[in-house]
Short mmCIF file of C-alpha atoms in Angstrom, two decimals:
data_model
loop_
_atom_site.label_atom_id
_atom_site.label_comp_id
_atom_site.label_asym_id
_atom_site.label_seq_id
_atom_site.Cartn_x
_atom_site.Cartn_y
_atom_site.Cartn_z
CA MET A 150 -88.00 8.54 66.95
CA SER A 151 -87.28 5.45 64.96
CA SER A 152 -83.68 4.81 63.54
CA PRO A 153 -83.32 4.13 59.94
CA THR A 154 -83.26 0.10 59.71
CA SER A 155 -80.11 -1.52 58.80
CA HIS A 156 -79.68 -4.28 56.56
CA PRO A 157 -77.63 -7.43 57.46
CA SER A 158 -74.81 -8.05 54.17
CA SER A 159 -76.24 -10.77 52.58
CA PRO A 160 -73.57 -12.92 50.19
CA SER A 161 -74.80 -11.66 47.31
CA SER A 162 -73.76 -8.20 48.58
CA THR A 163 -70.25 -9.48 49.49
CA SER A 164 -69.75 -11.04 46.46
CA SER A 165 -70.21 -8.05 44.55
CA LEU A 166 -67.36 -6.14 46.21
CA PRO A 167 -64.41 -5.07 44.01
CA PHE A 168 -61.77 -7.51 45.05
CA PRO A 169 -58.48 -6.50 43.68
CA PRO A 170 -56.88 -9.34 41.65
CA THR A 171 -53.48 -10.95 41.88
CA LEU A 172 -50.05 -8.83 41.01
CA PRO A 173 -49.55 -10.22 37.77
CA ARG A 174 -45.72 -11.55 37.15
CA THR A 175 -45.32 -9.93 33.62
CA PRO A 176 -44.55 -6.21 35.04
CA PHE A 177 -41.29 -7.88 37.42
CA CYS A 178 -39.95 -9.45 34.07
CA PRO A 179 -37.90 -6.73 32.14
CA PRO A 180 -34.80 -5.91 33.12
CA THR A 181 -35.29 -2.20 33.56
CA PHE A 182 -38.01 -3.00 36.02
CA SER A 183 -38.20 0.04 38.66
CA ALA A 184 -40.17 -0.33 41.63
CA SER A 185 -41.22 3.35 41.98
CA ALA A 186 -42.46 3.70 38.33
CA TYR A 187 -44.20 0.28 39.17
CA LEU A 188 -45.97 1.14 41.82
CA SER A 189 -46.79 4.85 40.62
CA SER A 190 -48.18 3.65 37.16
CA PRO A 191 -51.89 4.16 36.17
CA PRO A 192 -52.83 0.22 36.07
CA PHE A 193 -51.58 -0.12 39.52
CA LEU A 194 -53.22 2.46 41.39
CA SER A 195 -56.40 1.70 39.64
CA SER A 196 -56.77 -2.37 40.41
CA ASN A 197 -55.29 -1.46 43.63
CA ARG A 198 -57.44 1.34 45.00
CA HIS A 199 -59.26 -0.90 47.13
CA ARG A 200 -56.17 -2.83 48.61
CA THR A 201 -54.91 -2.10 52.14
CA LEU A 202 -51.40 -1.08 52.02
CA GLU A 203 -50.80 -4.06 54.70
CA ASP A 204 -52.75 -6.64 52.16
CA LEU A 205 -50.31 -5.29 49.86
CA ARG A 206 -47.08 -5.58 51.36
CA HIS A 207 -48.06 -9.00 52.46
CA GLU A 208 -48.53 -9.73 48.70
CA LEU A 209 -45.10 -8.23 47.75
CA ARG A 210 -43.58 -10.73 50.49
CA THR A 211 -45.04 -13.48 49.72
CA ARG A 212 -43.90 -12.62 45.60
CA ASN A 213 -40.84 -12.04 46.84
CA GLN A 214 -40.20 -15.10 48.68
CA PHE A 215 -41.60 -16.90 45.37
CA LEU A 216 -39.29 -15.56 43.48
CA SER A 217 -36.44 -15.94 45.83
CA GLN A 218 -36.87 -19.79 45.75
CA GLU A 219 -37.32 -19.90 42.16
CA LEU A 220 -33.86 -18.57 41.54
CA LEU A 221 -32.65 -20.60 44.02
CA ASP A 222 -34.22 -23.86 42.36
CA LEU A 223 -33.08 -22.17 38.99
CA VAL A 224 -28.79 -21.96 40.61
CA ASN A 225 -29.16 -25.57 41.75
CA SER A 226 -30.56 -27.23 38.79
CA HIS A 227 -27.62 -25.55 36.87
CA TYR A 228 -25.31 -26.64 39.49
CA GLU A 229 -26.10 -30.39 38.93
CA GLU A 230 -25.89 -29.50 35.25
CA PHE A 231 -22.14 -28.41 35.61
CA LEU A 232 -21.48 -30.95 38.23
CA ALA A 233 -22.57 -33.47 35.55
CA LEU A 234 -20.52 -31.84 33.24
CA GLY A 235 -17.29 -32.28 35.76
CA GLY A 236 -18.23 -35.80 36.15
CA SER A 237 -18.39 -36.42 32.02
CA LEU A 238 -14.97 -34.93 31.71
CA LYS A 239 -13.22 -37.09 34.25
CA GLY A 240 -9.59 -37.81 32.23
CA GLY A 241 -10.01 -34.97 30.25
CA GLY A 242 -6.34 -33.61 31.13
CA GLU A 243 -4.89 -36.38 28.89
CA GLN A 244 -7.34 -35.08 26.04
CA VAL A 245 -6.03 -31.74 26.94
CA GLY A 246 -2.40 -32.54 26.99
CA MET A 247 -3.12 -34.19 23.83
CA LEU A 248 -4.55 -31.09 22.27
CA ARG A 249 -1.35 -29.67 23.47
CA VAL A 250 0.95 -31.73 21.81
CA GLY A 251 -1.16 -31.30 18.44
CA LEU A 252 -0.64 -27.79 18.90
CA LEU A 253 2.51 -27.35 19.35
CA ALA A 254 3.34 -29.95 16.32
CA PHE A 255 1.02 -27.53 14.32
CA GLN A 256 2.72 -24.47 15.48
CA ARG A 257 6.24 -26.03 14.15
CA GLU A 258 4.49 -26.99 10.70
CA VAL A 259 3.53 -22.95 10.69
CA ALA A 260 7.37 -21.74 11.80
CA GLY A 261 8.49 -24.55 8.87
CA VAL A 262 6.46 -22.84 6.33
CA ARG A 263 7.15 -19.21 7.40
CA ASP A 264 11.15 -20.11 7.42
CA GLU A 265 10.46 -21.60 3.65
CA VAL A 266 8.18 -18.59 2.29
CA ASN A 267 10.91 -15.91 3.98
CA SER A 268 13.62 -17.93 2.28
CA GLN A 269 11.87 -17.99 -1.25
CA ALA A 270 11.25 -14.33 -0.77
CA ARG A 271 14.83 -13.41 -0.20
CA GLU A 272 15.64 -15.73 -3.17
CA ILE A 273 12.97 -13.83 -5.42
CA ALA A 274 14.20 -10.95 -4.27
CA GLU A 275 17.75 -11.41 -5.14
CA LEU A 276 16.46 -12.60 -8.61
CA ILE A 277 15.25 -9.53 -9.43
CA VAL A 278 18.11 -7.65 -8.70
CA GLN A 279 20.21 -9.73 -10.76
CA LYS A 280 17.81 -9.31 -13.57
CA ARG A 281 17.53 -5.79 -13.02
CA GLU A 282 21.34 -5.54 -13.22
CA MET A 283 21.66 -7.67 -16.02
CA ARG A 284 19.32 -5.71 -17.98
CA ARG A 285 21.37 -2.58 -16.96
CA GLU A 286 24.29 -4.50 -18.91
CA VAL A 287 22.23 -5.33 -21.59
CA ALA A 288 21.40 -1.99 -22.22
CA ARG A 289 25.05 -0.39 -21.22
CA GLY A 290 25.85 -2.79 -24.08
CA ARG A 291 23.73 -1.74 -26.38
CA GLY A 292 24.90 2.04 -25.73
CA ILE A 293 28.49 1.00 -26.29
CA LEU A 294 27.78 -0.57 -29.57
CA GLU A 295 25.65 2.22 -30.61
CA PHE A 296 28.68 4.43 -29.23
CA ALA A 297 31.12 2.38 -31.75
CA ARG A 298 29.13 2.76 -34.76
CA LEU A 299 28.26 6.71 -34.46
CA VAL A 300 32.33 7.17 -33.98
CA SER A 301 32.82 5.02 -37.29
CA GLU A 302 30.19 6.82 -39.06
CA LEU A 303 31.29 10.15 -38.52
CA GLU A 304 34.89 9.18 -39.15
CA GLY A 305 33.73 7.75 -42.22
CA ARG A 306 32.24 11.05 -42.96
CA LEU A 307 34.96 13.21 -41.89
CA GLY A 308 37.40 10.79 -44.18
CA LEU A 309 39.39 9.70 -41.10
CA SER A 310 38.51 5.96 -41.66
CA GLU A 311 41.58 3.88 -41.34
CA GLU A 312 39.51 0.40 -43.13
CA ASP A 313 39.85 1.24 -46.74
CA ASP A 314 37.69 -1.82 -47.45
CA GLN A 315 34.63 -0.66 -45.36
CA GLU A 316 32.02 1.09 -47.35
CA GLN A 317 31.60 4.92 -45.48
CA GLU A 318 28.55 6.69 -45.94
CA GLY A 319 29.73 10.29 -46.64
CA ASP A 320 28.12 13.44 -47.94
CA SER A 321 27.45 14.56 -51.05
CA ASP A 322 29.26 16.97 -52.92
CA ASP A 323 26.32 18.92 -54.01
CA ASP A 324 25.56 19.67 -50.00
CA ASP A 325 26.00 22.97 -48.76
CA GLU A 326 29.42 23.10 -46.54
CA GLN A 327 27.62 24.71 -43.91
CA GLU A 328 25.05 21.77 -43.74
CA VAL A 329 27.22 18.99 -43.97
CA LEU A 330 29.05 20.81 -40.48
CA GLU A 331 25.87 20.94 -39.18
CA ARG A 332 25.35 17.15 -39.37
CA HIS A 333 28.89 16.59 -38.45
CA VAL A 334 28.45 18.50 -35.33
CA ARG A 335 24.71 16.66 -34.59
CA LEU A 336 26.32 13.11 -35.02
CA TYR A 337 29.46 14.67 -32.43
CA GLU A 338 26.54 15.83 -29.78
CA GLU A 339 25.26 12.57 -30.28
CA ILE A 340 28.43 10.82 -29.52
CA ILE A 341 29.08 13.08 -26.71
CA ALA A 342 26.00 12.07 -24.78
CA LEU A 343 25.91 8.32 -25.52
CA ARG A 344 28.92 8.60 -23.61
CA THR A 345 27.80 10.27 -20.50
CA HIS A 346 24.68 8.05 -20.72
CA VAL A 347 26.93 4.96 -20.82
CA GLY A 348 29.54 5.79 -18.02
CA SER A 349 33.04 4.90 -17.60
CA HIS A 350 34.18 1.47 -19.47
CA PRO A 351 37.52 0.29 -20.79
CA LEU A 352 36.34 0.51 -24.07
CA LEU A 353 34.89 3.75 -24.43
CA GLU A 354 38.45 4.90 -22.67
CA LYS A 355 40.07 2.94 -25.16
CA MET A 356 38.13 5.04 -28.23
CA GLN A 357 38.74 8.08 -26.56
CA SER A 358 41.53 9.17 -28.71
CA ARG A 359 39.17 8.67 -31.73
CA VAL A 360 36.82 11.02 -30.45
CA ASP A 361 39.58 13.74 -29.20
CA LYS A 362 40.51 12.85 -33.53
CA LEU A 363 36.79 13.53 -34.39
CA ARG A 364 36.30 16.84 -32.26
CA LYS A 365 39.65 18.20 -34.07
CA THR A 366 38.82 17.69 -37.44
CA ILE A 367 35.47 19.15 -37.19
CA LEU A 368 36.76 22.18 -35.17
CA LEU A 369 39.39 22.67 -38.48
CA ASP A 370 36.68 22.44 -40.47
CA LEU A 371 34.66 25.12 -38.60
CA ALA A 372 37.74 27.30 -38.62
CA VAL A 373 37.85 27.58 -42.40
CA GLU A 374 34.27 28.09 -43.04
CA LEU A 375 34.25 30.90 -40.16
CA ARG A 376 37.24 32.50 -42.14
CA ARG A 377 35.52 31.75 -45.73
CA GLU A 378 32.20 33.88 -43.86
CA HIS A 379 31.15 35.11 -40.50
CA SER A 380 28.20 33.43 -39.91
CA LEU A 381 26.07 33.27 -37.69
CA LYS A 382 25.28 29.57 -38.26
CA VAL A 383 29.31 28.48 -38.01
CA LEU A 384 29.00 30.26 -34.46
CA GLY A 385 26.27 28.78 -33.45
CA LEU A 386 28.05 25.56 -34.29
CA TYR A 387 31.28 26.81 -32.53
CA LYS A 388 28.97 27.07 -29.29
CA LYS A 389 27.56 23.33 -29.59
CA MET A 390 30.99 21.97 -29.69
CA GLY A 391 31.64 24.06 -26.36
CA ALA A 392 34.56 25.83 -28.77
CA GLU A 393 33.43 29.51 -27.77
CA LYS A 394 37.42 30.38 -26.69
CA GLU A 395 38.28 28.92 -30.15
CA CYS A 396 35.86 30.77 -32.32
CA LEU A 397 36.79 34.01 -30.51
CA SER A 398 40.87 33.61 -31.56
CA ILE A 399 40.10 32.70 -35.00
CA LEU A 400 37.58 36.12 -35.26
CA LYS A 401 40.28 38.39 -33.36
CA GLY A 402 42.91 36.96 -35.85
CA THR A 403 40.43 37.65 -38.98
CA THR A 404 39.69 41.29 -38.07
#
């Protein structure tokens, strides 16, 4: 029995065998390269299915040696550049010293400017305080002048002015007596409120006797009107003057 005839392999049949390509460099470049992910990837498996494990190990070792040498060459090239840089900086200590001196001088200038700014800020703050104080004093002076004017006006209305040659604004004879009393009480209230607003002052203290005389005169006029007519309006004026006790005393005397 004859066996099948075997044909020797020819060069053309050998060249048609699927030789795997060299491992590409690109997959090894990403920073997130993972060996396990690369070896299990479909492109790697499909392109290396005809490669033996030993051939794959050999190529990986060769690639590793190549990359190590490339890394070493890269380090050496930069090291030479670093040495060249060190040589070019010969005498750099003097330059650093000059920079340090310049920096210290700049710091002193900055400190001087800062001190000057702080000094000016304090001066401005003091001037602002003085300005506010002057405004308060001006307002207080105006209040004192207004206080004196109101006192003089009410004295003129009540006939208490000691200046005969000064024209005083009086009340008309046709005015209702209670309306006149109401105007007098209103002026007196303004005087008291202004005295409270201005506060303690020698001029106000000097005029206090005149204010007391105004109060006494107004209360006398109110008493005359209250004895003439027990009016709620007059009772309200007594309350505004803070003289409820005087009012009650008069009412008891007239009953």
